[in-house]
Coordinates of C-alpha atoms and ligand atoms in Angstrom, one line a residue:
R14 CA 107.0 55.7 -87.4
P15 CA 106.1 52.2 -88.4
R16 CA 102.8 51.0 -89.4
L17 CA 101.6 47.8 -87.5
I18 CA 100.3 45.1 -90.0
L19 CA 97.9 43.1 -88.0
V20 CA 98.1 39.4 -89.0
L21 CA 95.6 37.1 -87.2
G22 CA 96.2 33.2 -86.8
D23 CA 94.1 32.4 -89.8
Q24 CA 95.7 35.1 -92.1
L25 CA 99.0 33.4 -92.8
D26 CA 99.6 34.4 -96.3
L27 CA 102.6 36.2 -97.7
Q28 CA 100.5 37.7 -100.5
S29 CA 97.9 39.1 -98.3
A30 CA 96.7 42.6 -99.0
A31 CA 97.9 43.8 -95.6
F32 CA 101.3 43.9 -97.1
D33 CA 100.5 46.1 -99.9
G34 CA 102.3 49.4 -99.7
C35 CA 104.0 48.3 -96.4
D36 CA 107.9 48.3 -96.1
P37 CA 109.9 45.8 -94.2
K38 CA 112.5 48.3 -93.5
R39 CA 110.0 50.7 -91.6
D40 CA 106.6 48.5 -90.7
V41 CA 106.3 45.9 -88.3
V42 CA 104.1 42.8 -88.5
W43 CA 102.1 42.3 -85.2
M44 CA 101.0 38.7 -84.3
A45 CA 99.5 37.3 -81.0
E46 CA 98.9 33.9 -79.4
V47 CA 96.0 34.5 -76.7
A48 CA 94.4 32.3 -74.1
A49 CA 91.0 33.6 -75.2
E50 CA 91.0 32.1 -78.7
S51 CA 91.3 28.8 -77.1
T52 CA 88.9 29.2 -74.3
K53 CA 86.0 31.2 -75.5
V54 CA 85.1 28.0 -77.0
W55 CA 86.5 24.9 -75.4
N56 CA 89.1 24.0 -78.2
V57 CA 90.3 20.4 -78.6
K58 CA 94.0 20.4 -78.5
A59 CA 94.5 19.8 -82.2
R60 CA 92.8 22.9 -83.2
I61 CA 95.0 24.9 -80.9
A62 CA 98.2 23.3 -81.8
V63 CA 97.3 23.6 -85.6
F64 CA 97.0 27.4 -85.1
L65 CA 100.0 27.9 -83.1
A66 CA 102.2 25.7 -84.8
S67 CA 101.1 27.5 -88.2
M68 CA 101.7 31.0 -86.6
R69 CA 105.1 30.1 -85.5
H70 CA 106.1 28.9 -88.8
F71 CA 104.7 31.8 -90.4
R72 CA 106.7 34.2 -87.9
E73 CA 110.0 32.3 -89.4
A74 CA 108.9 33.0 -93.1
L75 CA 108.2 36.6 -92.3
R76 CA 111.4 36.8 -90.8
E77 CA 113.3 35.2 -93.7
K78 CA 111.7 37.8 -95.9
G79 CA 113.2 40.5 -93.8
W80 CA 110.0 41.7 -91.6
R81 CA 110.3 42.7 -88.0
V82 CA 107.7 40.7 -86.3
D83 CA 106.3 41.9 -83.0
Y84 CA 105.0 38.4 -81.9
H85 CA 103.3 37.7 -78.5
E86 CA 103.7 34.1 -77.5
L87 CA 101.1 32.5 -75.5
G88 CA 100.9 33.4 -71.7
K89 CA 101.8 37.3 -72.0
H90 CA 98.1 38.3 -72.9
E91 CA 94.5 37.0 -72.4
T92 CA 92.8 38.7 -75.2
L93 CA 93.7 40.2 -78.9
V94 CA 92.8 43.5 -77.7
E95 CA 95.2 43.5 -74.5
A96 CA 98.0 42.3 -76.8
L97 CA 97.2 45.2 -79.3
R98 CA 97.3 47.8 -76.6
A99 CA 100.7 46.8 -75.5
S100 CA 102.1 46.9 -78.8
V101 CA 100.6 50.4 -79.6
R102 CA 101.8 51.7 -76.4
S103 CA 105.4 50.3 -77.1
L104 CA 105.7 51.0 -80.8
K105 CA 103.6 54.0 -81.1
P106 CA 102.5 53.2 -84.8
S107 CA 101.3 55.8 -86.9
G108 CA 98.6 53.6 -88.2
L109 CA 97.1 49.9 -88.3
V110 CA 96.4 47.9 -91.2
M111 CA 94.8 44.4 -91.6
V112 CA 92.7 42.2 -93.8
Q113 CA 88.9 41.7 -92.8
A114 CA 88.9 39.1 -89.8
G115 CA 87.3 35.6 -90.2
E116 CA 85.1 36.5 -87.3
W117 CA 82.6 39.2 -86.9
G118 CA 83.3 39.8 -83.3
V119 CA 87.1 39.8 -83.6
Q120 CA 86.6 42.5 -86.2
R121 CA 84.4 44.6 -84.1
D122 CA 86.6 44.4 -81.1
L123 CA 89.9 45.2 -82.9
E124 CA 88.3 48.3 -84.7
A125 CA 87.0 49.3 -81.1
A126 CA 90.4 49.0 -79.7
A127 CA 91.9 51.0 -82.6
A128 CA 89.3 54.0 -82.0
E129 CA 90.0 53.8 -78.3
L130 CA 93.6 54.0 -78.8
G131 CA 93.3 56.8 -81.5
V132 CA 95.2 55.1 -84.0
P133 CA 93.8 54.9 -87.6
L134 CA 92.9 51.4 -88.6
E135 CA 92.6 50.3 -92.4
V136 CA 90.8 47.2 -93.4
W137 CA 91.3 45.5 -96.7
D138 CA 89.1 42.9 -98.5
D139 CA 90.9 39.4 -98.1
R140 CA 91.9 38.5 -101.5
H141 CA 92.2 35.0 -100.8
F142 CA 88.8 34.7 -101.6
L143 CA 87.3 34.5 -105.0
C144 CA 84.2 36.7 -104.1
T145 CA 84.1 39.7 -101.8
P146 CA 81.3 40.5 -99.4
A147 CA 80.1 43.3 -101.4
E148 CA 80.1 41.2 -104.6
F149 CA 78.2 38.5 -102.6
A150 CA 75.7 41.2 -101.3
K151 CA 75.1 42.4 -105.1
H152 CA 74.4 38.7 -106.2
A153 CA 71.8 38.5 -103.1
A154 CA 70.5 41.7 -103.6
G155 CA 66.7 41.5 -104.9
R156 CA 66.5 37.5 -104.8
K157 CA 63.5 36.1 -103.0
Q158 CA 65.7 32.9 -102.2
L159 CA 69.4 32.4 -102.4
R160 CA 70.7 29.2 -103.7
M161 CA 74.3 27.8 -103.7
E162 CA 73.7 26.4 -107.1
F163 CA 73.0 29.7 -108.9
F164 CA 75.8 31.4 -107.0
Y165 CA 78.1 28.5 -108.1
R166 CA 77.2 28.8 -111.6
E167 CA 78.1 32.5 -111.8
M168 CA 81.4 31.9 -110.3
R169 CA 82.0 29.4 -112.8
Q170 CA 81.2 32.0 -115.5
R171 CA 83.1 34.7 -113.9
T172 CA 86.3 32.8 -113.3
G173 CA 86.1 30.5 -116.3
V174 CA 86.8 27.4 -114.3
L175 CA 85.6 24.3 -115.9
M176 CA 84.1 26.1 -118.7
E177 CA 84.1 25.5 -122.6
K178 CA 83.3 27.8 -125.1
D179 CA 79.6 27.0 -125.4
G180 CA 78.9 26.5 -121.6
P181 CA 79.9 24.0 -118.6
A182 CA 82.5 21.4 -119.3
G183 CA 80.9 18.2 -119.9
G184 CA 77.5 19.9 -120.8
Q185 CA 76.2 20.2 -117.4
W186 CA 76.9 22.1 -114.2
N187 CA 76.3 19.5 -111.5
F188 CA 77.4 15.9 -111.4
D189 CA 75.7 15.1 -108.1
H190 CA 74.0 12.1 -109.4
D191 CA 77.1 10.2 -110.2
N192 CA 78.6 11.2 -106.6
R193 CA 76.6 9.2 -104.4
G194 CA 78.4 6.0 -104.1
T195 CA 78.7 3.8 -101.1
F196 CA 81.4 1.0 -100.3
G197 CA 78.8 -1.8 -100.2
K198 CA 79.7 -4.6 -98.1
E199 CA 83.5 -4.7 -98.9
G200 CA 84.7 -1.2 -97.6
P201 CA 87.2 1.1 -99.3
D202 CA 90.1 -0.3 -101.2
L203 CA 92.6 -1.3 -98.8
L204 CA 95.4 -0.7 -101.1
R205 CA 94.9 2.9 -101.5
V206 CA 97.5 5.3 -100.7
P207 CA 96.8 6.8 -97.4
P208 CA 97.1 10.7 -97.0
K209 CA 100.5 12.1 -96.9
R210 CA 101.5 12.8 -93.0
F211 CA 103.5 15.8 -91.8
L212 CA 105.3 14.8 -88.6
P213 CA 106.1 17.6 -86.0
D214 CA 109.5 19.3 -86.7
E215 CA 111.1 21.1 -83.8
I216 CA 108.9 24.2 -83.9
T217 CA 105.6 22.1 -83.9
R218 CA 107.2 20.0 -81.2
E219 CA 107.4 22.9 -78.9
V220 CA 103.8 23.7 -79.6
I221 CA 102.7 20.2 -78.8
A222 CA 104.5 20.5 -75.5
L223 CA 103.2 24.0 -74.8
V224 CA 99.6 22.8 -75.5
Q225 CA 99.9 19.6 -73.4
E226 CA 101.1 21.6 -70.5
R227 CA 98.8 24.8 -70.6
S228 CA 95.7 22.9 -72.1
A229 CA 95.9 19.8 -70.4
K230 CA 92.3 19.7 -69.5
H231 CA 91.0 20.4 -73.0
P232 CA 89.6 17.6 -75.0
G233 CA 91.6 15.4 -77.4
T234 CA 94.9 14.4 -78.0
L235 CA 98.1 15.3 -79.8
K236 CA 99.8 11.9 -80.3
D237 CA 98.7 11.8 -84.0
F238 CA 99.5 15.4 -84.9
D239 CA 100.4 15.4 -88.5
W240 CA 98.7 18.5 -90.0
P241 CA 100.5 20.6 -92.7
V242 CA 101.6 23.9 -90.9
T243 CA 103.5 25.6 -93.8
A244 CA 102.6 27.0 -97.3
A245 CA 105.1 24.3 -98.7
Q246 CA 103.7 21.4 -96.7
S247 CA 100.4 22.5 -97.7
L248 CA 101.1 22.2 -101.4
E249 CA 102.5 19.0 -100.8
A250 CA 99.4 17.8 -99.2
L251 CA 97.4 19.3 -102.3
D252 CA 99.8 17.4 -104.7
D253 CA 99.1 14.2 -102.7
F254 CA 95.4 14.5 -102.8
I255 CA 95.2 15.2 -106.6
T256 CA 97.8 12.3 -107.5
H257 CA 96.1 9.6 -105.2
R258 CA 92.6 10.5 -104.1
L259 CA 90.9 13.0 -106.4
R260 CA 90.1 10.4 -108.9
D261 CA 87.6 8.8 -106.3
F262 CA 86.6 11.8 -104.6
G263 CA 83.4 12.3 -106.3
Q264 CA 82.2 8.8 -106.0
Y265 CA 82.7 8.3 -102.4
Q266 CA 82.3 11.7 -100.9
D267 CA 79.4 10.7 -99.1
A268 CA 80.4 7.4 -97.8
M269 CA 81.6 6.6 -94.3
W270 CA 83.4 3.8 -92.9
T271 CA 84.4 2.4 -89.4
N272 CA 88.0 3.6 -88.5
E273 CA 88.5 5.3 -91.6
P274 CA 88.7 9.1 -90.9
W275 CA 90.1 10.5 -94.4
L276 CA 88.9 8.0 -96.9
Y277 CA 89.1 9.9 -100.2
H278 CA 88.9 13.6 -98.7
S279 CA 91.5 16.2 -99.3
R280 CA 92.2 17.3 -95.5
L281 CA 93.0 20.9 -97.1
S282 CA 90.5 22.8 -95.3
A283 CA 92.6 23.9 -92.4
A284 CA 95.5 24.7 -94.8
M285 CA 93.1 27.0 -96.9
N286 CA 91.4 28.5 -93.8
L287 CA 94.5 29.5 -92.3
K288 CA 95.3 31.0 -95.8
M289 CA 98.5 28.9 -96.3
L290 CA 96.8 27.5 -99.4
D291 CA 95.2 29.6 -102.1
P292 CA 91.9 28.2 -103.4
R293 CA 92.8 29.3 -107.1
V294 CA 95.7 27.0 -106.8
V295 CA 93.7 24.1 -105.4
I296 CA 90.9 24.8 -108.2
A297 CA 93.6 25.0 -110.8
A298 CA 95.3 21.7 -110.0
A299 CA 92.0 19.7 -110.1
E300 CA 90.9 21.2 -113.5
K301 CA 94.3 20.2 -114.6
A302 CA 93.9 16.7 -113.4
W303 CA 90.7 16.4 -115.5
R304 CA 92.0 18.4 -118.6
S305 CA 95.0 16.0 -118.6
G306 CA 92.9 12.6 -118.1
K307 CA 94.0 12.0 -114.5
A308 CA 90.6 12.3 -112.9
P309 CA 87.1 12.0 -114.2
L310 CA 84.9 15.0 -114.6
A311 CA 82.3 14.1 -112.1
A312 CA 85.1 14.0 -109.3
V313 CA 86.7 17.2 -110.3
E314 CA 83.5 19.1 -110.7
G315 CA 82.1 17.8 -107.3
F316 CA 85.5 18.8 -105.6
I317 CA 85.5 22.3 -107.4
R318 CA 81.9 22.9 -106.4
Q319 CA 82.8 22.6 -102.7
I320 CA 85.4 25.5 -102.9
L321 CA 84.6 27.6 -105.7
G322 CA 80.8 27.1 -104.6
W323 CA 79.8 26.3 -101.0
R324 CA 83.2 27.8 -99.4
E325 CA 82.4 31.1 -101.2
Y326 CA 78.8 30.8 -100.6
V327 CA 78.8 30.2 -97.0
R328 CA 81.2 33.3 -96.3
G329 CA 78.9 35.3 -98.4
I330 CA 76.1 34.5 -96.1
Y331 CA 78.2 34.9 -93.0
W332 CA 79.0 38.5 -93.9
L333 CA 75.5 39.3 -95.2
K334 CA 73.6 38.1 -92.1
M335 CA 76.0 38.7 -89.3
P336 CA 75.7 39.7 -86.3
D337 CA 72.1 38.6 -85.8
Y338 CA 72.8 35.0 -87.8
V339 CA 74.4 33.6 -84.7
R340 CA 71.4 33.7 -82.3
L341 CA 69.0 32.6 -84.9
N342 CA 66.9 29.6 -83.6
E343 CA 63.9 29.0 -86.3
M344 CA 62.8 25.8 -84.8
Q345 CA 63.0 27.0 -81.2
A346 CA 65.5 24.1 -79.9
H347 CA 66.5 24.4 -76.4
E348 CA 67.9 21.1 -75.2
K349 CA 71.5 21.1 -73.8
L350 CA 74.0 19.2 -75.8
P351 CA 74.8 15.7 -74.7
G352 CA 77.9 15.3 -72.8
F353 CA 79.1 12.4 -75.0
Y354 CA 79.9 15.3 -77.6
W355 CA 83.0 15.8 -75.4
T356 CA 84.2 12.2 -74.8
G357 CA 82.7 10.2 -77.8
E358 CA 81.7 7.8 -75.0
T359 CA 78.3 6.6 -76.3
D360 CA 76.9 3.1 -77.2
M361 CA 75.5 4.6 -80.9
N362 CA 78.5 3.5 -82.9
C363 CA 78.2 6.2 -85.7
L364 CA 78.4 8.9 -83.0
S365 CA 81.3 7.0 -81.0
Q366 CA 83.1 6.9 -84.4
A367 CA 82.7 10.4 -85.5
I368 CA 83.1 12.0 -82.3
G369 CA 86.1 9.8 -81.5
Q370 CA 88.0 10.7 -84.6
T371 CA 87.1 14.3 -84.2
L372 CA 88.5 14.5 -80.8
R373 CA 91.7 12.5 -81.9
Y374 CA 92.5 14.5 -85.1
G375 CA 90.4 17.5 -85.0
Y376 CA 88.6 16.2 -88.3
A377 CA 85.4 14.6 -89.5
H378 CA 84.6 14.7 -93.0
H379 CA 81.4 16.5 -94.4
I380 CA 78.9 13.7 -94.2
Q381 CA 80.1 12.6 -90.6
R382 CA 79.6 16.4 -89.5
L383 CA 76.1 16.6 -91.2
M384 CA 74.4 13.4 -91.2
V385 CA 75.9 12.0 -87.9
T386 CA 76.8 14.6 -85.4
G387 CA 74.8 17.4 -86.8
L388 CA 71.9 15.0 -87.6
F389 CA 71.7 13.8 -84.0
A390 CA 71.9 17.2 -82.5
L391 CA 69.0 18.4 -84.7
L392 CA 66.6 15.6 -84.0
Y393 CA 67.5 15.8 -80.3
G394 CA 66.5 19.5 -80.5
V395 CA 69.7 20.9 -79.1
D396 CA 70.0 24.9 -78.9
P397 CA 71.7 25.8 -82.3
H398 CA 74.0 28.2 -80.5
Q399 CA 75.5 25.2 -78.5
V400 CA 76.2 23.0 -81.4
H401 CA 77.8 26.0 -83.1
E402 CA 80.2 26.4 -80.0
W403 CA 81.0 22.6 -80.3
Y404 CA 81.6 22.9 -83.9
L405 CA 83.7 26.0 -83.6
A406 CA 85.9 24.2 -80.8
V407 CA 86.6 20.6 -82.4
Y408 CA 87.6 20.9 -85.9
V409 CA 91.1 22.2 -87.1
D410 CA 89.5 24.2 -89.9
A411 CA 86.9 25.7 -87.8
V412 CA 86.8 29.6 -88.4
E413 CA 83.5 31.3 -87.6
W414 CA 82.9 32.4 -91.3
V415 CA 82.7 28.9 -92.4
E416 CA 81.8 26.8 -89.4
L417 CA 78.5 29.1 -88.5
P418 CA 76.7 29.0 -91.6
N419 CA 77.1 25.2 -92.1
T420 CA 76.3 24.3 -88.4
L421 CA 73.4 26.8 -87.7
G422 CA 72.3 26.8 -91.2
M423 CA 72.9 23.8 -93.1
S424 CA 72.7 21.3 -90.3
Q425 CA 70.5 22.7 -87.6
Y426 CA 68.2 24.5 -89.9
G427 CA 68.4 27.5 -87.4
D428 CA 68.1 29.9 -90.1
G429 CA 64.6 28.7 -91.2
G430 CA 65.8 27.7 -94.8
L431 CA 68.7 30.3 -96.1
M432 CA 71.2 27.6 -96.2
A433 CA 69.2 24.6 -96.7
S434 CA 65.9 24.4 -98.4
K435 CA 64.7 21.9 -95.7
P436 CA 65.9 20.5 -92.7
Y437 CA 68.5 17.8 -93.4
V438 CA 66.3 15.0 -91.3
A439 CA 66.8 11.4 -91.8
S440 CA 66.4 8.1 -89.8
G441 CA 69.2 5.8 -88.9
K442 CA 68.7 3.9 -92.2
Y443 CA 70.4 6.6 -93.9
I444 CA 73.5 6.0 -91.9
Q445 CA 73.3 2.3 -92.5
R446 CA 72.9 2.8 -96.3
M447 CA 76.2 5.0 -96.5
S448 CA 78.4 3.3 -93.9
N449 CA 79.0 0.2 -92.1
Y450 CA 78.6 1.7 -88.6
C451 CA 75.2 -0.1 -87.9
T452 CA 76.8 -3.4 -88.2
G453 CA 79.0 -2.7 -85.1
C454 CA 76.1 -1.2 -83.2
K455 CA 73.8 -2.7 -80.8
Y456 CA 70.9 -0.7 -82.0
D457 CA 68.8 -1.3 -85.2
P458 CA 68.2 1.4 -87.6
A459 CA 65.0 -0.2 -88.8
Q460 CA 63.3 0.0 -85.5
S461 CA 61.8 2.9 -84.0
T462 CA 60.6 1.5 -80.6
G463 CA 61.5 -1.4 -78.3
P464 CA 64.9 -2.0 -76.8
K465 CA 66.8 -2.3 -80.1
A466 CA 65.3 0.9 -81.5
C467 CA 68.0 3.0 -83.1
P468 CA 67.8 6.6 -81.3
F469 CA 68.2 8.3 -84.7
T470 CA 65.2 6.5 -86.2
T471 CA 63.2 7.3 -82.9
L472 CA 64.0 10.7 -82.7
Y473 CA 63.5 11.4 -86.5
W474 CA 59.9 10.2 -86.2
D475 CA 59.4 12.4 -82.9
Y476 CA 61.1 15.5 -85.0
L477 CA 58.5 15.1 -87.7
L478 CA 55.6 14.4 -85.3
Q479 CA 56.8 17.6 -83.2
H480 CA 57.2 19.9 -86.2
E481 CA 54.4 18.5 -88.5
P482 CA 52.5 21.7 -88.7
R483 CA 55.6 23.8 -89.6
L484 CA 56.9 21.4 -92.1
K485 CA 53.6 21.0 -94.0
K486 CA 54.3 24.4 -95.6
N487 CA 57.6 23.1 -97.2
Q488 CA 56.9 21.2 -100.4
R489 CA 60.1 19.4 -100.2
M490 CA 59.1 17.6 -96.9
S491 CA 56.0 16.1 -98.4
M492 CA 57.3 12.7 -99.1
Q493 CA 58.5 12.3 -95.5
L494 CA 55.3 13.5 -94.1
K495 CA 53.2 11.2 -96.3
N496 CA 55.2 8.4 -94.4
L497 CA 54.5 9.9 -91.2
A498 CA 50.8 10.0 -92.0
R499 CA 50.7 6.1 -92.2
L500 CA 51.6 5.8 -88.4
S501 CA 48.6 4.9 -86.1
M502 CA 48.0 6.7 -83.2
E503 CA 49.4 3.7 -80.9
Q504 CA 52.8 4.0 -82.9
R505 CA 53.0 7.6 -82.5
S506 CA 52.8 7.7 -78.9
A507 CA 55.0 4.8 -78.4
I508 CA 57.6 6.9 -80.4
Q509 CA 56.9 9.8 -78.4
Q510 CA 57.5 7.8 -75.2
Q511 CA 60.8 6.2 -76.6
A512 CA 62.1 9.7 -77.6
R513 CA 61.3 10.8 -74.0
R514 CA 63.5 8.0 -72.9
V515 CA 66.4 8.7 -75.2
R516 CA 66.4 12.2 -74.1
E517 CA 66.5 11.3 -70.5
R518 CA 69.3 8.8 -71.1
C519 CA 71.3 11.3 -73.0
G520 CA 70.6 14.2 -70.8
G521 CA 72.0 12.1 -67.9
E522 CA 75.2 11.6 -69.8
G523 CA 75.4 15.4 -70.2
Ligands
LIG12 P1 87.1 17.8 -98.6 O1 85.8 16.8 -98.6 O2 88.1 17.2 -99.5 O3 86.3 18.7 -99.5 C1 87.4 19.7 -100.2 C2 87.2 21.3 -99.7 O4 85.8 21.9 -99.9 C3 87.3 21.5 -98.1 O5 88.6 21.5 -97.6 C4 86.8 22.8 -98.0 O6 87.6 23.8 -98.1 C5 85.6 22.9 -99.0 N1 84.3 22.6 -98.5 C6 83.6 21.4 -98.7 N2 82.4 21.5 -97.8 C7 82.1 22.7 -97.5 C8 81.3 23.3 -97.0 N3 80.0 22.9 -96.5 N4 81.4 24.7 -96.6 C9 82.5 25.5 -97.0 N5 83.5 24.8 -97.7 C10 83.4 23.3 -98.0 N6 84.4 23.5 -93.2 C11 85.7 24.2 -92.7 O7 86.2 24.5 -93.5 N7 85.6 24.6 -91.5 C12 84.4 24.6 -90.7 O8 84.3 24.9 -89.5 C13 83.5 23.8 -91.0 N8 82.3 23.4 -90.2 C14 81.4 22.6 -90.7 C15 80.3 22.1 -89.8 C16 79.3 21.4 -90.4 C17 78.1 21.1 -89.4 C18 79.2 20.9 -91.4 C19 78.0 20.0 -92.1 C20 80.2 21.2 -92.2 C21 81.4 22.0 -92.0 N9 82.3 22.2 -93.0 C22 83.5 23.2 -92.4 C23 82.5 21.8 -94.2 C24 83.2 20.6 -94.5 O9 82.6 19.7 -93.6 C25 84.6 20.5 -94.4 O10 85.1 21.6 -95.1 C26 85.3 19.4 -94.8 O11 84.9 18.3 -94.2 C27 86.7 19.6 -94.6 O12 87.6 18.2 -94.9 P2 88.4 18.3 -96.1 O13 89.4 19.3 -96.5 O14 88.9 16.8 -96.4 O15 87.5 18.6 -97.3
LIG13 FE1 74.0 5.0 -85.6 FE2 71.5 3.9 -85.2 FE3 73.4 2.9 -86.8 FE4 73.7 2.5 -84.2 S1 72.0 1.5 -85.4 S2 75.2 3.1 -85.7 S3 72.8 4.5 -83.5 S4 72.6 4.8 -87.1

């Protein structure tokens, strides 16, 4: 009897541990497209299409390698468990094998289904990652406080990445101070090479038609769809980034600009998260660019830190803290997510830009996610669970292990300081400094009250006022609270009234 090799939509890796010891002549690969994966959170069209197109291309790659694939196309089954039950009934496998899922709930459901069906299930560590959940737990054990920076240094030492005989390359671990550039008034270089596009082939065109038909009511559009959907395309995207944009990645990694969704970012997150691209290959290519003089160390270190550091770190936190983590709400935030998050229709230009490109491409870069959409939700007081569901639905790279700690932890401070040592709060002036969004906006980031007051600035002061007693315990908030102390009683009450009006207005749009 065959073994059934379960391959989920974010496990598209021919080198996966799930195939170890399996035999194409006997065993069968199981894959399933199910409606629930795009409706349990209300997915944008681009995310659905990236997953389905990549899965269908992977099915072809498996067949070319001689595997028999038991593939359930969309429409046959509502959930993964239903699809699995059907396959177990028809194929009567001797056992099931998989690598650990990217979502706690999916892993739990599949384990429960296997038990119910009476078929043994083997679950392997996903060796796509450089650090296993068990290794991370060991790193975390006995530490009072977890900090990414220390984890990252350990990973550098363990892997030898950007290391010299006597320590870190260039004599320091972190080049953040070189990586905070803005575009000033002129904006990004108009002559830079835009990211390589991958126009839909026949398989992807079929998927696009399917999504247009079945998921017509989902937000977003597919008219610009150009994501890499195969391992070969992912390598081309990597090469394109290393050749044309890595050099400037560091300097501009926090900067934003109107109608410029990509800037100097790599656009590799979805390819990596679906496991079409090995992070070791990405890291090695970046390191090689520095060693051969094609990119400066600050840019290369900044880029590698995101992958060897942050990406592995958030996964470690996820598996360490689930399942309770998803319900944390340290600041007791209970507002509803404003409706414009699903349409982009708001007069706040920064939000309209960040949400607009999110719905159009399924993409926004880190600072847009953290310091525009995330910051507004935090200041507004949205329930972090709702924020989490939005982020999981709208980005092509969203998989719960990476999305949840970034959203609930880093951006919403919902875990009370595990991911971020203080809430990432700022006024509209931060957005003004890092972008040109404010020049095209009816509001003024310097004003917290009055008709032109920037809602970010109003809500920033209101947030500090609301949470002052709690924030006082955090040393790292002392500068911000010192500024708050300068406000008169009249100013405070005017801010609070204005904040109420902002909430009434945005709530009305919800
Ligand atoms: P680049 O800017 O080119 O960075 C290179 C790579 O580094 C990325 O491809 C990614 O793999 C990795 N990386 C960078 N920052 C992080 C981070 N904080 N955590 C983990 N990996 C990181 N990333 C996801 O992959 N999926 C998500 O669902 C996701 N949700 C996020 C939600 C919020 C609220 C925030 C603040 C960040 C989130 N991120 C998420 C992290 C980051 O924003 C994206 O990885 C990045 O914007 C992807 O674009 P890129 O490939 O062009 O990245
Ligand atoms: Fe955003 Fe405020 Fe700037 Fe408008 S003024 S773009 S709302 S930060």
